[in-house]
């Protein structure tokens, strides 16, 4: 797992598998000095990465986290409870509905992944206490606020988290420089395009953009990924399977995602 400090209050942890990004954010109070709050957004994937998380935060001088947040309900973003079993998991109300409507989906996703990679875990994933957050909305953290913005299209649920004072956007599974847009198959194309337009002004306000998977982006690179993705969605709509993939994202796995996107278009009609 790779750790990078993006700001005194923001730590980026990138899992060695799937390049999943986990972000830890804290805010410190002036009075009483030194006290504050912290949240862990999304999660690394490997058991040893999750085990090392509490110690790593302590070493970095971060307070013990007060809660977990998930950008969306895909299993690879929901593993925070394996590192911090006592904490509640906050998510968009759209994610809460999804998790309640499809119980066991995350556990199955994790189990299949672990089976494929022969990963052993001490116990099953329990999502524990879930808290649906109004999105768009704001979440208090010490004397600061996180902005929560709705996302959709990759899945039907989700939120992006803007850490305004640090100039960091945690985008969820959007704006990845290594993955093409992966679209949920029921009307996801329009929702995805709308999400990108909603993210555009947020990107403009940030120094750093963190996608769910793949490298950290500066504002300029994030804007160009956004434009490339808008272009890809337009071609996908007009040309279907013939649509050209964004440059630098044309490998085998990306072509497979593209084929899934094309198949999804068919099922939406
Ligand atoms: Zn993901």
PDB file of C-alpha atoms and ligand atoms in Angstrom:
ATOM      1  CA  UNK A   1       0.000   0.000   0.000  1.00  0.00           C
ATOM      2  CA  UNK A   2       1.296   3.407  -0.962  1.00  0.00           C
ATOM      3  CA  UNK A   3       0.809   6.391   1.387  1.00  0.00           C
ATOM      4  CA  UNK A   4       0.972  10.036   0.302  1.00  0.00           C
ATOM      5  CA  UNK A   5       0.259  13.165   2.325  1.00  0.00           C
ATOM      6  CA  UNK A   6      -1.614  15.565   0.020  1.00  0.00           C
ATOM      7  CA  UNK A   7      -2.189  18.167   2.705  1.00  0.00           C
ATOM      8  CA  UNK A   8      -1.562  18.229   6.478  1.00  0.00           C
ATOM      9  CA  UNK A   9      -5.176  17.043   6.868  1.00  0.00           C
ATOM     10  CA  UNK A  10      -5.404  14.580   3.975  1.00  0.00           C
ATOM     11  CA  UNK A  11      -3.705  11.231   3.555  1.00  0.00           C
ATOM     12  CA  UNK A  12      -4.043   9.139   0.390  1.00  0.00           C
ATOM     13  CA  UNK A  13      -3.551   5.379   0.677  1.00  0.00           C
ATOM     14  CA  UNK A  14      -3.472   3.340  -2.501  1.00  0.00           C
ATOM     15  CA  UNK A  15      -4.064  -0.390  -2.318  1.00  0.00           C
ATOM     16  CA  UNK A  16      -1.596  -2.705  -4.048  1.00  0.00           C
ATOM     17  CA  UNK A  17      -4.538  -4.375  -5.807  1.00  0.00           C
ATOM     18  CA  UNK A  18      -7.068  -2.697  -8.117  1.00  0.00           C
ATOM     19  CA  UNK A  19      -5.246   0.594  -7.280  1.00  0.00           C
ATOM     20  CA  UNK A  20      -8.156   1.399  -4.964  1.00  0.00           C
ATOM     21  CA  UNK A  21      -7.738   4.746  -3.246  1.00  0.00           C
ATOM     22  CA  UNK A  22      -8.587   5.258   0.417  1.00  0.00           C
ATOM     23  CA  UNK A  23      -8.532   8.801   1.792  1.00  0.00           C
ATOM     24  CA  UNK A  24      -8.202   9.815   5.408  1.00  0.00           C
ATOM     25  CA  UNK A  25      -9.267  13.348   6.275  1.00  0.00           C
ATOM     26  CA  UNK A  26      -9.014  15.135   9.597  1.00  0.00           C
ATOM     27  CA  UNK A  27      -9.869  18.517  10.984  1.00  0.00           C
ATOM     28  CA  UNK A  28      -8.258  19.875  14.118  1.00  0.00           C
ATOM     29  CA  UNK A  29      -9.910  22.240  16.571  1.00  0.00           C
ATOM     30  CA  UNK A  30      -8.184  25.414  17.783  1.00  0.00           C
ATOM     31  CA  UNK A  31      -9.866  24.946  21.179  1.00  0.00           C
ATOM     32  CA  UNK A  32      -9.230  22.579  22.897  1.00  0.00           C
ATOM     33  CA  UNK A  33      -5.956  22.594  20.991  1.00  0.00           C
ATOM     34  CA  UNK A  34      -5.043  19.373  19.239  1.00  0.00           C
ATOM     35  CA  UNK A  35      -8.465  17.757  19.438  1.00  0.00           C
ATOM     36  CA  UNK A  36     -10.282  16.945  16.265  1.00  0.00           C
ATOM     37  CA  UNK A  37     -12.115  14.442  14.148  1.00  0.00           C
ATOM     38  CA  UNK A  38     -11.167  12.146  11.296  1.00  0.00           C
ATOM     39  CA  UNK A  39     -12.996  10.079   8.689  1.00  0.00           C
ATOM     40  CA  UNK A  40     -11.776   7.229   6.503  1.00  0.00           C
ATOM     41  CA  UNK A  41     -13.253   7.423   2.996  1.00  0.00           C
ATOM     42  CA  UNK A  42     -13.381   4.104   1.080  1.00  0.00           C
ATOM     43  CA  UNK A  43     -10.846   1.392   1.861  1.00  0.00           C
ATOM     44  CA  UNK A  44      -7.788  -0.575   0.785  1.00  0.00           C
ATOM     45  CA  UNK A  45      -8.430  -4.186  -0.176  1.00  0.00           C
ATOM     46  CA  UNK A  46      -5.773  -6.591   1.114  1.00  0.00           C
ATOM     47  CA  UNK A  47      -6.095  -7.964   4.670  1.00  0.00           C
ATOM     48  CA  UNK A  48      -2.602  -6.803   5.672  1.00  0.00           C
ATOM     49  CA  UNK A  49      -3.313  -3.306   4.326  1.00  0.00           C
ATOM     50  CA  UNK A  50      -6.489  -3.119   6.399  1.00  0.00           C
ATOM     51  CA  UNK A  51      -4.654  -4.465   9.459  1.00  0.00           C
ATOM     52  CA  UNK A  52      -1.943  -1.827   9.155  1.00  0.00           C
ATOM     53  CA  UNK A  53      -4.370   1.072   8.750  1.00  0.00           C
ATOM     54  CA  UNK A  54      -4.879   1.999  12.444  1.00  0.00           C
ATOM     55  CA  UNK A  55      -1.119   1.975  13.132  1.00  0.00           C
ATOM     56  CA  UNK A  56      -0.384   3.933   9.991  1.00  0.00           C
ATOM     57  CA  UNK A  57      -2.818   6.692  10.965  1.00  0.00           C
ATOM     58  CA  UNK A  58      -1.352   6.859  14.440  1.00  0.00           C
ATOM     59  CA  UNK A  59       2.157   7.154  13.007  1.00  0.00           C
ATOM     60  CA  UNK A  60       1.000   9.988  10.766  1.00  0.00           C
ATOM     61  CA  UNK A  61      -0.285  11.806  13.856  1.00  0.00           C
ATOM     62  CA  UNK A  62      -3.935  11.429  12.868  1.00  0.00           C
ATOM     63  CA  UNK A  63      -6.573  10.983  15.597  1.00  0.00           C
ATOM     64  CA  UNK A  64      -8.447   7.721  15.828  1.00  0.00           C
ATOM     65  CA  UNK A  65     -11.163   7.923  13.139  1.00  0.00           C
ATOM     66  CA  UNK A  66     -14.689   8.841  14.195  1.00  0.00           C
ATOM     67  CA  UNK A  67     -16.413   7.247  11.247  1.00  0.00           C
ATOM     68  CA  UNK A  68     -16.144   5.567   7.860  1.00  0.00           C
ATOM     69  CA  UNK A  69     -17.497   6.934   4.601  1.00  0.00           C
ATOM     70  CA  UNK A  70     -18.039   5.140   1.292  1.00  0.00           C
ATOM     71  CA  UNK A  71     -18.301   6.890  -2.075  1.00  0.00           C
ATOM     72  CA  UNK A  72     -20.607   4.115  -3.348  1.00  0.00           C
ATOM     73  CA  UNK A  73     -21.797   0.624  -2.572  1.00  0.00           C
ATOM     74  CA  UNK A  74     -19.379  -1.532  -4.587  1.00  0.00           C
ATOM     75  CA  UNK A  75     -17.669  -4.052  -2.305  1.00  0.00           C
ATOM     76  CA  UNK A  76     -14.142  -2.760  -2.971  1.00  0.00           C
ATOM     77  CA  UNK A  77     -15.015   0.554  -1.277  1.00  0.00           C
ATOM     78  CA  UNK A  78     -16.774  -0.899   1.759  1.00  0.00           C
ATOM     79  CA  UNK A  79     -14.010  -2.691   3.640  1.00  0.00           C
ATOM     80  CA  UNK A  80     -13.245  -0.023   6.255  1.00  0.00           C
ATOM     81  CA  UNK A  81     -15.045  -2.004   8.944  1.00  0.00           C
ATOM     82  CA  UNK A  82     -12.447  -4.767   8.623  1.00  0.00           C
ATOM     83  CA  UNK A  83      -9.894  -2.214   9.896  1.00  0.00           C
ATOM     84  CA  UNK A  84     -12.190  -0.391  12.315  1.00  0.00           C
ATOM     85  CA  UNK A  85     -14.928  -2.835  13.396  1.00  0.00           C
ATOM     86  CA  UNK A  86     -16.485  -0.419  15.877  1.00  0.00           C
ATOM     87  CA  UNK A  87     -17.135   2.458  13.502  1.00  0.00           C
ATOM     88  CA  UNK A  88     -20.356   3.322  11.706  1.00  0.00           C
ATOM     89  CA  UNK A  89     -20.329   3.581   7.921  1.00  0.00           C
ATOM     90  CA  UNK A  90     -21.799   6.737   6.423  1.00  0.00           C
ATOM     91  CA  UNK A  91     -22.889   6.764   2.794  1.00  0.00           C
ATOM     92  CA  UNK A  92     -25.262   8.577   0.467  1.00  0.00           C
ATOM     93  CA  UNK A  93     -28.921   7.709   1.012  1.00  0.00           C
ATOM     94  CA  UNK A  94     -28.833   6.269  -2.528  1.00  0.00           C
ATOM     95  CA  UNK A  95     -26.108   3.854  -1.382  1.00  0.00           C
ATOM     96  CA  UNK A  96     -27.990   2.937   1.772  1.00  0.00           C
ATOM     97  CA  UNK A  97     -31.071   2.052  -0.321  1.00  0.00           C
ATOM     98  CA  UNK A  98     -28.939  -0.044  -2.642  1.00  0.00           C
ATOM     99  CA  UNK A  99     -27.267  -1.924   0.221  1.00  0.00           C
ATOM    100  CA  UNK A 100     -30.635  -2.571   1.848  1.00  0.00           C
ATOM    101  CA  UNK A 101     -32.276  -3.641  -1.412  1.00  0.00           C
ATOM    102  CA  UNK A 102     -29.499  -6.106  -2.259  1.00  0.00           C
ATOM    103  CA  UNK A 103     -28.240  -7.561   1.011  1.00  0.00           C
ATOM    104  CA  UNK A 104     -25.202  -9.813   0.681  1.00  0.00           C
ATOM    105  CA  UNK A 105     -24.097  -8.294  -2.646  1.00  0.00           C
ATOM    106  CA  UNK A 106     -20.940  -6.749  -1.150  1.00  0.00           C
ATOM    107  CA  UNK A 107     -20.099  -9.926   0.746  1.00  0.00           C
ATOM    108  CA  UNK A 108     -20.456 -11.980  -2.441  1.00  0.00           C
ATOM    109  CA  UNK A 109     -18.236  -9.556  -4.368  1.00  0.00           C
ATOM    110  CA  UNK A 110     -15.538  -9.768  -1.719  1.00  0.00           C
ATOM    111  CA  UNK A 111     -15.822 -13.553  -1.442  1.00  0.00           C
ATOM    112  CA  UNK A 112     -15.450 -14.049  -5.214  1.00  0.00           C
ATOM    113  CA  UNK A 113     -12.467 -11.708  -5.327  1.00  0.00           C
ATOM    114  CA  UNK A 114     -10.784 -13.452  -2.384  1.00  0.00           C
ATOM    115  CA  UNK A 115     -11.429 -16.850  -3.939  1.00  0.00           C
ATOM    116  CA  UNK A 116      -9.874 -15.786  -7.276  1.00  0.00           C
ATOM    117  CA  UNK A 117      -6.762 -14.413  -5.571  1.00  0.00           C
ATOM    118  CA  UNK A 118      -6.641 -17.092  -2.844  1.00  0.00           C
ATOM    119  CA  UNK A 119      -6.855 -14.469  -0.125  1.00  0.00           C
ATOM    120  CA  UNK A 120      -7.758 -15.613   3.378  1.00  0.00           C
ATOM    121  CA  UNK A 121      -9.557 -13.326   5.809  1.00  0.00           C
ATOM    122  CA  UNK A 122     -10.167 -13.887   9.497  1.00  0.00           C
ATOM    123  CA  UNK A 123     -13.920 -13.409   9.185  1.00  0.00           C
ATOM    124  CA  UNK A 124     -16.729 -12.284   6.889  1.00  0.00           C
ATOM    125  CA  UNK A 125     -17.516  -8.650   6.152  1.00  0.00           C
ATOM    126  CA  UNK A 126     -20.202  -7.150   8.373  1.00  0.00           C
ATOM    127  CA  UNK A 127     -21.265  -3.689   7.299  1.00  0.00           C
ATOM    128  CA  UNK A 128     -22.491  -2.924  10.801  1.00  0.00           C
ATOM    129  CA  UNK A 129     -24.246   0.303  11.518  1.00  0.00           C
ATOM    130  CA  UNK A 130     -25.043   2.171   8.295  1.00  0.00           C
ATOM    131  CA  UNK A 131     -25.942   5.826   8.183  1.00  0.00           C
ATOM    132  CA  UNK A 132     -27.558   7.373   5.109  1.00  0.00           C
ATOM    133  CA  UNK A 133     -26.417  10.948   4.515  1.00  0.00           C
ATOM    134  CA  UNK A 134     -28.436  13.538   2.592  1.00  0.00           C
ATOM    135  CA  UNK A 135     -26.669  14.269  -0.700  1.00  0.00           C
ATOM    136  CA  UNK A 136     -26.162  16.986  -1.846  1.00  0.00           C
ATOM    137  CA  UNK A 137     -25.274  18.032   1.650  1.00  0.00           C
ATOM    138  CA  UNK A 138     -22.584  18.848   4.134  1.00  0.00           C
ATOM    139  CA  UNK A 139     -21.005  16.743   6.826  1.00  0.00           C
ATOM    140  CA  UNK A 140     -19.431  18.364   9.894  1.00  0.00           C
ATOM    141  CA  UNK A 141     -15.905  17.353  10.795  1.00  0.00           C
ATOM    142  CA  UNK A 142     -14.643  19.210  13.885  1.00  0.00           C
ATOM    143  CA  UNK A 143     -15.069  22.886  12.941  1.00  0.00           C
ATOM    144  CA  UNK A 144     -14.895  22.201   9.190  1.00  0.00           C
ATOM    145  CA  UNK A 145     -17.258  20.687   6.624  1.00  0.00           C
ATOM    146  CA  UNK A 146     -17.089  18.078   3.917  1.00  0.00           C
ATOM    147  CA  UNK A 147     -19.248  18.745   0.857  1.00  0.00           C
ATOM    148  CA  UNK A 148     -21.171  15.731  -0.437  1.00  0.00           C
ATOM    149  CA  UNK A 149     -22.180  15.766  -4.108  1.00  0.00           C
ATOM    150  CA  UNK A 150     -24.321  13.143  -5.850  1.00  0.00           C
ATOM    151  CA  UNK A 151     -22.765  10.805  -8.414  1.00  0.00           C
ATOM    152  CA  UNK A 152     -24.340   8.140 -10.590  1.00  0.00           C
ATOM    153  CA  UNK A 153     -23.890   6.276 -13.831  1.00  0.00           C
ATOM    154  CA  UNK A 154     -21.078   3.927 -12.807  1.00  0.00           C
ATOM    155  CA  UNK A 155     -23.572   2.566 -10.315  1.00  0.00           C
ATOM    156  CA  UNK A 156     -27.024   3.886  -9.478  1.00  0.00           C
ATOM    157  CA  UNK A 157     -25.777   5.230  -6.150  1.00  0.00           C
ATOM    158  CA  UNK A 158     -22.997   7.345  -4.777  1.00  0.00           C
ATOM    159  CA  UNK A 159     -21.396  10.592  -3.750  1.00  0.00           C
ATOM    160  CA  UNK A 160     -18.217  12.555  -4.319  1.00  0.00           C
ATOM    161  CA  UNK A 161     -16.615  14.152  -1.272  1.00  0.00           C
ATOM    162  CA  UNK A 162     -15.080  17.596  -1.588  1.00  0.00           C
ATOM    163  CA  UNK A 163     -12.555  18.535   1.096  1.00  0.00           C
ATOM    164  CA  UNK A 164     -12.803  22.234   0.366  1.00  0.00           C
ATOM    165  CA  UNK A 165     -10.144  23.662   2.688  1.00  0.00           C
ATOM    166  CA  UNK A 166      -7.566  21.182   1.414  1.00  0.00           C
ATOM    167  CA  UNK A 167      -8.516  21.482  -2.280  1.00  0.00           C
ATOM    168  CA  UNK A 168      -9.096  17.724  -2.617  1.00  0.00           C
ATOM    169  CA  UNK A 169     -11.941  15.982  -4.461  1.00  0.00           C
ATOM    170  CA  UNK A 170     -12.622  12.321  -3.704  1.00  0.00           C
ATOM    171  CA  UNK A 171     -14.546  11.408  -6.838  1.00  0.00           C
ATOM    172  CA  UNK A 172     -15.532   7.760  -6.335  1.00  0.00           C
ATOM    173  CA  UNK A 173     -15.343   5.618  -9.494  1.00  0.00           C
ATOM    174  CA  UNK A 174     -15.149   8.571 -11.906  1.00  0.00           C
ATOM    175  CA  UNK A 175     -12.260  10.493 -13.497  1.00  0.00           C
ATOM    176  CA  UNK A 176      -9.829   7.584 -13.551  1.00  0.00           C
ATOM    177  CA  UNK A 177      -6.848   8.018 -15.838  1.00  0.00           C
ATOM    178  CA  UNK A 178      -6.410   4.258 -16.016  1.00  0.00           C
ATOM    179  CA  UNK A 179     -10.009   3.061 -16.460  1.00  0.00           C
ATOM    180  CA  UNK A 180     -12.620   4.066 -19.037  1.00  0.00           C
ATOM    181  CA  UNK A 181     -16.096   5.007 -17.760  1.00  0.00           C
ATOM    182  CA  UNK A 182     -17.772   1.809 -16.644  1.00  0.00           C
ATOM    183  CA  UNK A 183     -21.498   2.256 -16.941  1.00  0.00           C
ATOM    184  CA  UNK A 184     -24.280   0.723 -14.953  1.00  0.00           C
ATOM    185  CA  UNK A 185     -26.651  -0.770 -17.462  1.00  0.00           C
ATOM    186  CA  UNK A 186     -30.019   0.833 -16.693  1.00  0.00           C
ATOM    187  CA  UNK A 187     -30.006   4.336 -18.098  1.00  0.00           C
ATOM    188  CA  UNK A 188     -26.496   4.769 -16.777  1.00  0.00           C
ATOM    189  CA  UNK A 189     -25.175   6.646 -19.783  1.00  0.00           C
ATOM    190  CA  UNK A 190     -27.204   9.805 -19.162  1.00  0.00           C
ATOM    191  CA  UNK A 191     -26.568   9.656 -15.429  1.00  0.00           C
ATOM    192  CA  UNK A 192     -22.842   9.256 -16.068  1.00  0.00           C
ATOM    193  CA  UNK A 193     -22.730  12.248 -18.410  1.00  0.00           C
ATOM    194  CA  UNK A 194     -24.655  14.338 -15.853  1.00  0.00           C
ATOM    195  CA  UNK A 195     -22.255  13.291 -13.103  1.00  0.00           C
ATOM    196  CA  UNK A 196     -19.266  14.422 -15.162  1.00  0.00           C
ATOM    197  CA  UNK A 197     -20.858  17.852 -15.680  1.00  0.00           C
ATOM    198  CA  UNK A 198     -21.580  18.056 -11.946  1.00  0.00           C
ATOM    199  CA  UNK A 199     -17.963  17.204 -11.149  1.00  0.00           C
ATOM    200  CA  UNK A 200     -16.548  19.758 -13.602  1.00  0.00           C
ATOM    201  CA  UNK A 201     -16.916  22.862 -11.364  1.00  0.00           C
ATOM    202  CA  UNK A 202     -15.671  20.854  -8.365  1.00  0.00           C
ATOM    203  CA  UNK A 203     -12.524  19.855 -10.236  1.00  0.00           C
ATOM    204  CA  UNK A 204     -11.946  23.556 -10.975  1.00  0.00           C
ATOM    205  CA  UNK A 205     -11.877  24.255  -7.226  1.00  0.00           C
ATOM    206  CA  UNK A 206      -9.294  21.570  -6.432  1.00  0.00           C
ATOM    207  CA  UNK A 207      -5.553  20.983  -6.456  1.00  0.00           C
ATOM    208  CA  UNK A 208      -5.931  17.221  -6.264  1.00  0.00           C
ATOM    209  CA  UNK A 209      -8.535  14.835  -7.651  1.00  0.00           C
ATOM    210  CA  UNK A 210      -8.611  11.263  -6.344  1.00  0.00           C
ATOM    211  CA  UNK A 211     -10.492   8.711  -8.457  1.00  0.00           C
ATOM    212  CA  UNK A 212     -11.736   5.461  -6.931  1.00  0.00           C
ATOM    213  CA  UNK A 213      -9.022   3.589  -8.826  1.00  0.00           C
ATOM    214  CA  UNK A 214      -5.796   4.772 -10.427  1.00  0.00           C
ATOM    215  CA  UNK A 215      -3.347   7.618 -10.069  1.00  0.00           C
ATOM    216  CA  UNK A 216      -3.853  10.851  -8.206  1.00  0.00           C
ATOM    217  CA  UNK A 217      -4.577  13.701 -10.631  1.00  0.00           C
ATOM    218  CA  UNK A 218      -3.831  17.403 -10.528  1.00  0.00           C
ATOM    219  CA  UNK A 219      -6.552  19.797 -11.655  1.00  0.00           C
ATOM    220  CA  UNK A 220      -5.305  20.011 -15.225  1.00  0.00           C
ATOM    221  CA  UNK A 221      -5.035  16.263 -15.735  1.00  0.00           C
ATOM    222  CA  UNK A 222      -8.419  15.681 -14.085  1.00  0.00           C
ATOM    223  CA  UNK A 223     -10.000  18.221 -16.471  1.00  0.00           C
ATOM    224  CA  UNK A 224      -8.552  16.460 -19.472  1.00  0.00           C
ATOM    225  CA  UNK A 225      -9.689  13.030 -18.223  1.00  0.00           C
ATOM    226  CA  UNK A 226     -13.140  14.559 -17.750  1.00  0.00           C
ATOM    227  CA  UNK A 227     -13.161  15.889 -21.323  1.00  0.00           C
ATOM    228  CA  UNK A 228     -11.885  12.569 -22.682  1.00  0.00           C
ATOM    229  CA  UNK A 229     -14.648  10.755 -20.803  1.00  0.00           C
ATOM    230  CA  UNK A 230     -17.333  13.125 -22.105  1.00  0.00           C
ATOM    231  CA  UNK A 231     -16.013  12.437 -25.606  1.00  0.00           C
ATOM    232  CA  UNK A 232     -16.056   8.683 -25.074  1.00  0.00           C
ATOM    233  CA  UNK A 233     -19.652   8.734 -23.779  1.00  0.00           C
ATOM    234  CA  UNK A 234     -20.747  10.724 -26.813  1.00  0.00           C
ATOM    235  CA  UNK A 235     -19.046   8.289 -29.209  1.00  0.00           C
ATOM    236  CA  UNK A 236     -20.507   5.346 -27.290  1.00  0.00           C
ATOM    237  CA  UNK A 237     -23.981   6.824 -27.698  1.00  0.00           C
ATOM    238  CA  UNK A 238     -23.529   7.489 -31.414  1.00  0.00           C
ATOM    239  CA  UNK A 239     -21.304   4.646 -32.562  1.00  0.00           C
ATOM    240  CA  UNK A 240     -21.804   1.880 -30.012  1.00  0.00           C
ATOM    241  CA  UNK A 241     -19.159  -0.820 -30.299  1.00  0.00           C
ATOM    242  CA  UNK A 242     -17.280   1.217 -32.940  1.00  0.00           C
ATOM    243  CA  UNK A 243     -16.619   4.052 -30.475  1.00  0.00           C
ATOM    244  CA  UNK A 244     -12.936   4.775 -30.043  1.00  0.00           C
ATOM    245  CA  UNK A 245     -11.611   4.476 -26.493  1.00  0.00           C
ATOM    246  CA  UNK A 246      -9.761   7.375 -24.843  1.00  0.00           C
ATOM    247  CA  UNK A 247      -6.034   7.443 -25.588  1.00  0.00           C
ATOM    248  CA  UNK A 248      -3.923   5.515 -23.109  1.00  0.00           C
ATOM    249  CA  UNK A 249      -6.955   3.453 -22.017  1.00  0.00           C
ATOM    250  CA  UNK A 250      -7.219   0.951 -24.839  1.00  0.00           C
ATOM    251  CA  UNK A 251      -5.781  -2.218 -23.310  1.00  0.00           C
ATOM    252  CA  UNK A 252      -7.445  -5.587 -22.997  1.00  0.00           C
ATOM    253  CA  UNK A 253      -9.268  -4.852 -19.746  1.00  0.00           C
ATOM    254  CA  UNK A 254     -10.531  -1.497 -21.048  1.00  0.00           C
ATOM    255  CA  UNK A 255     -11.803  -3.101 -24.253  1.00  0.00           C
ATOM    256  CA  UNK A 256     -13.676  -5.606 -22.116  1.00  0.00           C
ATOM    257  CA  UNK A 257     -15.259  -2.782 -20.099  1.00  0.00           C
ATOM    258  CA  UNK A 258     -16.197  -1.139 -23.389  1.00  0.00           C
ATOM    259  CA  UNK A 259     -17.902  -4.337 -24.571  1.00  0.00           C
ATOM    260  CA  UNK A 260     -19.877  -4.382 -21.289  1.00  0.00           C
ATOM    261  CA  UNK A 261     -20.883  -0.771 -21.823  1.00  0.00           C
ATOM    262  CA  UNK A 262     -22.095  -1.582 -25.336  1.00  0.00           C
ATOM    263  CA  UNK A 263     -24.075  -4.595 -24.076  1.00  0.00           C
ATOM    264  CA  UNK A 264     -25.642  -2.348 -21.412  1.00  0.00           C
ATOM    265  CA  UNK A 265     -26.808   0.125 -24.064  1.00  0.00           C
ATOM    266  CA  UNK A 266     -28.754  -2.655 -25.711  1.00  0.00           C
ATOM    267  CA  UNK A 267     -30.488  -3.695 -22.485  1.00  0.00           C
ATOM    268  CA  UNK A 268     -31.545  -0.101 -21.742  1.00  0.00           C
ATOM    269  CA  UNK A 269     -33.599   0.106 -24.932  1.00  0.00           C
TER     270      UNK A 269
HETATM  271 ZN1  LIG B   1     -14.469   0.553  -7.421  1.00  0.00          ZN
END
